Amino acid sequence: MLELAIPGWDPIRLEYLLVDYNGTLAKDGKLLDGVAKRIHALAKRVEVHVATMDTFGRARFALDSLPVQIKILDDHDFGAKAGYLNRLGPGRTAAIGNGYNDAGILKAAVL
């Protein structure tokens, strides 16, 4: 668990990180330099989940050796990431993403 104290907010207790893959952790399907090291560090504090439509078909291979849960989503279901977040629990999940299909998780997650 990762506890955060942000001035003006109630304390946040994170159990999960839900993150997009392409454009966030990767470019053109390839994991960005330094990301693996950071994921290893985060995974010591929170359970890391990567939810992606896997546009380039490389996410599972790139993330296979990392301590993450990988969820490949249907590319026609733009609400799938939000549904995944709801199963984790928005009040205990941080979300990171950069795409149109990430808007729901960015709005609903506690951080």
Coordinates of N, CA and C in Angstrom, one line a residue:
M1 N 0.8 -1.2 0.0 CA 0.0 0.0 0.0 C 0.9 1.2 0.0
L2 N 0.4 2.3 -0.7 CA 1.1 3.5 -0.7 C 0.2 4.6 -0.2
E3 N 0.7 5.2 0.9 CA -0.1 6.3 1.5 C 0.4 7.7 1.1
L4 N -0.5 8.5 0.7 CA -0.1 9.9 0.3 C -0.9 10.9 1.1
A5 N -0.1 11.9 1.5 CA -0.7 13.1 2.2 C -0.6 14.3 1.3
I6 N -1.7 14.7 0.7 CA -1.8 15.9 -0.1 C -2.5 17.0 0.6
P7 N -1.8 18.1 0.8 CA -2.5 19.2 1.5 C -3.8 19.6 1.0
G8 N -4.8 19.7 1.9 CA -6.2 20.0 1.5 C -7.0 18.8 1.1
W9 N -6.5 17.6 1.1 CA -7.2 16.4 0.8 C -7.1 15.4 2.0
D10 N -8.1 14.5 2.0 CA -8.0 13.4 3.0 C -6.8 12.5 2.5
P11 N -6.2 11.8 3.5 CA -5.1 10.9 3.1 C -5.6 9.9 2.0
I12 N -4.7 9.6 1.1 CA -5.1 8.6 0.0 C -4.3 7.4 0.3
R13 N -4.9 6.2 0.3 CA -4.3 4.9 0.4 C -4.5 4.1 -0.9
L14 N -3.4 4.0 -1.6 CA -3.4 3.4 -2.9 C -3.0 1.9 -2.7
E15 N -3.8 1.1 -3.4 CA -3.5 -0.4 -3.4 C -3.1 -0.8 -4.9
Y16 N -3.6 0.0 -5.8 CA -3.5 -0.3 -7.2 C -3.0 0.9 -8.1
L17 N -2.3 0.6 -9.1 CA -2.0 1.5 -10.2 C -2.6 0.9 -11.5
L18 N -3.4 1.6 -12.2 CA -3.9 1.2 -13.5 C -3.4 2.1 -14.5
V19 N -2.6 1.6 -15.4 CA -1.9 2.4 -16.4 C -2.1 1.9 -17.8
D20 N -2.2 2.8 -18.8 CA -2.3 2.5 -20.2 C -0.9 2.1 -20.7
Y21 N -0.9 1.4 -21.8 CA 0.4 1.0 -22.3 C 1.0 1.9 -23.4
N22 N 0.4 1.8 -24.6 CA 1.0 2.6 -25.7 C 0.7 4.1 -25.6
G23 N 1.8 4.8 -25.7 CA 1.7 6.3 -25.5 C 2.0 6.7 -24.1
T24 N 1.9 5.8 -23.2 CA 2.1 6.1 -21.8 C 3.4 5.4 -21.3
L25 N 3.4 4.0 -21.4 CA 4.6 3.3 -21.0 C 5.5 2.9 -22.2
A26 N 4.9 3.0 -23.4 CA 5.5 2.6 -24.6 C 5.3 3.6 -25.8
K27 N 6.2 3.5 -26.7 CA 6.0 4.3 -28.0 C 6.0 3.3 -29.1
D28 N 5.0 3.3 -30.0 CA 5.0 2.4 -31.1 C 5.1 0.9 -30.6
G29 N 4.5 0.6 -29.5 CA 4.5 -0.7 -28.9 C 5.7 -1.2 -28.2
K30 N 6.8 -0.3 -28.2 CA 8.0 -0.7 -27.5 C 8.1 0.1 -26.2
L31 N 8.4 -0.7 -25.1 CA 8.6 -0.1 -23.8 C 9.6 1.0 -23.8
L32 N 9.3 2.1 -23.2 CA 10.3 3.3 -23.1 C 11.4 3.0 -22.2
D33 N 12.5 3.5 -22.4 CA 13.7 3.4 -21.5 C 13.3 3.9 -20.1
G34 N 13.8 3.1 -19.1 CA 13.5 3.5 -17.7 C 12.2 3.0 -17.1
V35 N 11.3 2.6 -18.0 CA 10.0 2.3 -17.5 C 10.0 1.0 -16.6
A36 N 10.7 0.0 -17.1 CA 10.8 -1.3 -16.4 C 11.3 -1.1 -15.0
K37 N 12.4 -0.3 -14.8 CA 12.9 0.0 -13.5 C 11.9 0.7 -12.6
R38 N 11.2 1.6 -13.1 CA 10.1 2.3 -12.3 C 9.0 1.4 -12.0
I39 N 8.6 0.5 -12.9 CA 7.5 -0.4 -12.6 C 7.9 -1.4 -11.4
H40 N 9.2 -1.8 -11.5 CA 9.7 -2.7 -10.4 C 9.6 -2.0 -9.0
A41 N 10.0 -0.7 -9.0 CA 9.9 0.1 -7.8 C 8.5 0.3 -7.3
L42 N 7.6 0.6 -8.2 CA 6.2 0.8 -7.9 C 5.5 -0.5 -7.4
A43 N 5.9 -1.6 -8.0 CA 5.3 -2.8 -7.7 C 5.6 -3.3 -6.2
K44 N 6.6 -2.7 -5.6 CA 6.9 -3.0 -4.2 C 5.9 -2.4 -3.3
R45 N 5.2 -1.3 -3.8 CA 4.2 -0.6 -3.0 C 2.7 -0.8 -3.4
V46 N 2.5 -1.0 -4.7 CA 1.1 -1.1 -5.2 C 1.1 -2.3 -6.2
E47 N -0.1 -2.8 -6.4 CA -0.3 -3.8 -7.5 C -0.5 -3.0 -8.8
V48 N 0.4 -3.3 -9.7 CA 0.4 -2.6 -11.0 C -0.4 -3.4 -12.1
H49 N -1.4 -2.7 -12.7 CA -2.2 -3.3 -13.7 C -2.0 -2.4 -15.0
V50 N -1.8 -3.1 -16.1 CA -1.7 -2.4 -17.4 C -2.9 -2.9 -18.2
A51 N -3.7 -1.9 -18.6 CA -4.9 -2.2 -19.4 C -4.7 -1.5 -20.8
T52 N -4.8 -2.3 -21.8 CA -4.5 -1.8 -23.1 C -5.3 -2.4 -24.2
M53 N -5.5 -1.7 -25.3 CA -6.1 -2.3 -26.5 C -5.0 -2.9 -27.4
D54 N -3.7 -2.7 -27.0 CA -2.6 -3.3 -27.6 C -2.5 -3.2 -29.1
T55 N -2.6 -1.9 -29.5 CA -2.6 -1.6 -30.9 C -1.6 -2.2 -31.8
F56 N -0.4 -2.4 -31.2 CA 0.8 -2.9 -32.0 C 1.0 -4.4 -31.7
G57 N 0.2 -5.0 -30.8 CA 0.3 -6.4 -30.5 C 1.6 -6.8 -29.7
R58 N 2.3 -5.9 -29.0 CA 3.5 -6.1 -28.4 C 3.5 -6.1 -26.9
A59 N 2.4 -5.6 -26.3 CA 2.4 -5.4 -24.9 C 2.7 -6.6 -24.0
R60 N 2.0 -7.7 -24.3 CA 2.2 -8.9 -23.5 C 3.7 -9.3 -23.5
F61 N 4.3 -9.3 -24.7 CA 5.8 -9.7 -24.8 C 6.6 -8.7 -24.0
A62 N 6.4 -7.4 -24.2 CA 7.2 -6.4 -23.5 C 7.1 -6.4 -22.0
L63 N 5.9 -6.7 -21.5 CA 5.6 -6.7 -20.1 C 5.8 -8.0 -19.4
D64 N 6.0 -9.1 -20.1 CA 6.0 -10.4 -19.6 C 6.9 -10.6 -18.4
S65 N 8.1 -10.0 -18.3 CA 9.0 -10.2 -17.2 C 8.8 -9.2 -16.1
L66 N 7.8 -8.3 -16.2 CA 7.6 -7.3 -15.2 C 6.5 -7.7 -14.2
P67 N 6.5 -7.2 -13.0 CA 5.5 -7.6 -12.0 C 4.2 -6.8 -12.2
V68 N 3.5 -7.1 -13.3 CA 2.3 -6.4 -13.6 C 1.2 -7.4 -14.0
Q69 N 0.0 -7.0 -13.8 CA -1.2 -7.7 -14.3 C -1.5 -7.1 -15.7
I70 N -1.6 -7.9 -16.7 CA -1.9 -7.3 -18.1 C -3.3 -7.7 -18.5
K71 N -4.0 -6.7 -18.9 CA -5.4 -6.9 -19.4 C -5.5 -6.3 -20.8
I72 N -5.6 -7.2 -21.8 CA -5.8 -6.8 -23.2 C -7.3 -6.6 -23.4
L73 N -7.6 -5.4 -23.8 CA -9.1 -5.0 -24.0 C -9.5 -5.1 -25.4
D74 N -10.8 -5.3 -25.6 CA -11.5 -5.3 -26.9 C -11.4 -3.9 -27.4
D75 N -10.8 -3.8 -28.6 CA -10.6 -2.4 -29.2 C -11.9 -1.7 -29.6
H76 N -13.0 -2.4 -29.5 CA -14.3 -1.7 -29.8 C -15.1 -1.3 -28.5
D77 N -14.5 -1.6 -27.4 CA -15.2 -1.2 -26.1 C -14.5 -0.1 -25.4
F78 N -14.9 1.1 -25.6 CA -14.2 2.2 -25.0 C -14.5 2.4 -23.5
G79 N -15.4 1.6 -23.0 CA -15.7 1.7 -21.6 C -15.1 0.5 -20.8
A80 N -14.3 -0.3 -21.5 CA -13.7 -1.4 -20.8 C -12.7 -1.1 -19.8
K81 N -11.9 0.0 -20.0 CA -10.9 0.4 -18.9 C -11.7 0.9 -17.7
A82 N -12.7 1.6 -17.9 CA -13.5 2.1 -16.7 C -14.1 0.9 -16.0
G83 N -14.6 -0.1 -16.7 CA -15.1 -1.3 -16.0 C -14.0 -2.0 -15.2
Y84 N -12.8 -2.1 -15.8 CA -11.7 -2.7 -15.1 C -11.4 -1.9 -13.8
L85 N -11.3 -0.6 -13.9 CA -11.1 0.3 -12.7 C -12.1 0.0 -11.7
N86 N -13.4 -0.1 -12.1 CA -14.4 -0.3 -11.1 C -14.3 -1.6 -10.4
R87 N -13.7 -2.7 -11.0 CA -13.5 -3.9 -10.4 C -12.3 -3.8 -9.3
L88 N -11.3 -3.0 -9.7 CA -10.2 -2.8 -8.7 C -10.7 -1.9 -7.5
G89 N -11.5 -0.9 -7.8 CA -12.0 0.0 -6.8 C -11.4 1.4 -7.0
P90 N -12.2 2.3 -7.6 CA -11.7 3.6 -7.9 C -11.1 4.4 -6.7
G91 N -11.6 4.1 -5.5 CA -11.2 4.9 -4.3 C -9.8 4.4 -3.8
R92 N -9.3 3.4 -4.4 CA -7.9 2.9 -3.9 C -7.0 2.7 -5.1
T93 N -7.3 3.4 -6.2 CA -6.5 3.2 -7.4 C -6.1 4.5 -8.0
A94 N -4.8 4.6 -8.4 CA -4.3 5.7 -9.2 C -4.3 5.3 -10.7
A95 N -4.6 6.2 -11.6 CA -4.7 5.9 -13.0 C -3.8 6.8 -13.8
I96 N -3.2 6.3 -14.8 CA -2.3 7.0 -15.7 C -2.6 6.6 -17.1
G97 N -2.9 7.6 -18.0 CA -3.2 7.3 -19.4 C -3.1 8.6 -20.2
N98 N -3.1 8.5 -21.5 CA -3.0 9.6 -22.4 C -3.9 9.7 -23.5
G99 N -4.8 8.7 -23.6 CA -5.7 8.6 -24.7 C -7.2 8.9 -24.4
Y100 N -7.9 9.1 -25.5 CA -9.4 9.3 -25.4 C -10.0 8.2 -24.5
N101 N -9.6 7.0 -24.7 CA -10.2 5.9 -24.0 C -9.8 5.8 -22.5
D102 N -8.9 6.7 -22.1 CA -8.4 6.8 -20.7 C -9.2 7.8 -19.9
A103 N -10.0 8.6 -20.5 CA -10.7 9.7 -19.9 C -11.5 9.2 -18.7
G104 N -12.2 8.1 -18.9 CA -13.1 7.6 -17.8 C -12.3 7.2 -16.6
I105 N -11.1 6.5 -16.7 CA -10.4 6.1 -15.6 C -9.7 7.3 -14.9
L106 N -9.3 8.3 -15.7 CA -8.6 9.5 -15.1 C -9.6 10.3 -14.3
K107 N -10.9 10.3 -14.7 CA -11.9 11.0 -14.0 C -12.3 10.3 -12.7
A108 N -12.4 8.9 -12.8 CA -13.0 8.1 -11.7 C -12.0 7.7 -10.6
A109 N -10.7 7.6 -11.0 CA -9.7 7.1 -10.0 C -9.5 8.2 -8.9
V110 N -9.1 7.7 -7.7 CA -8.8 8.7 -6.7 C -7.6 9.6 -7.0
L111 N -6.7 9.1 -7.8 CA -5.6 9.9 -8.2 C -5.2 9.6 -9.6

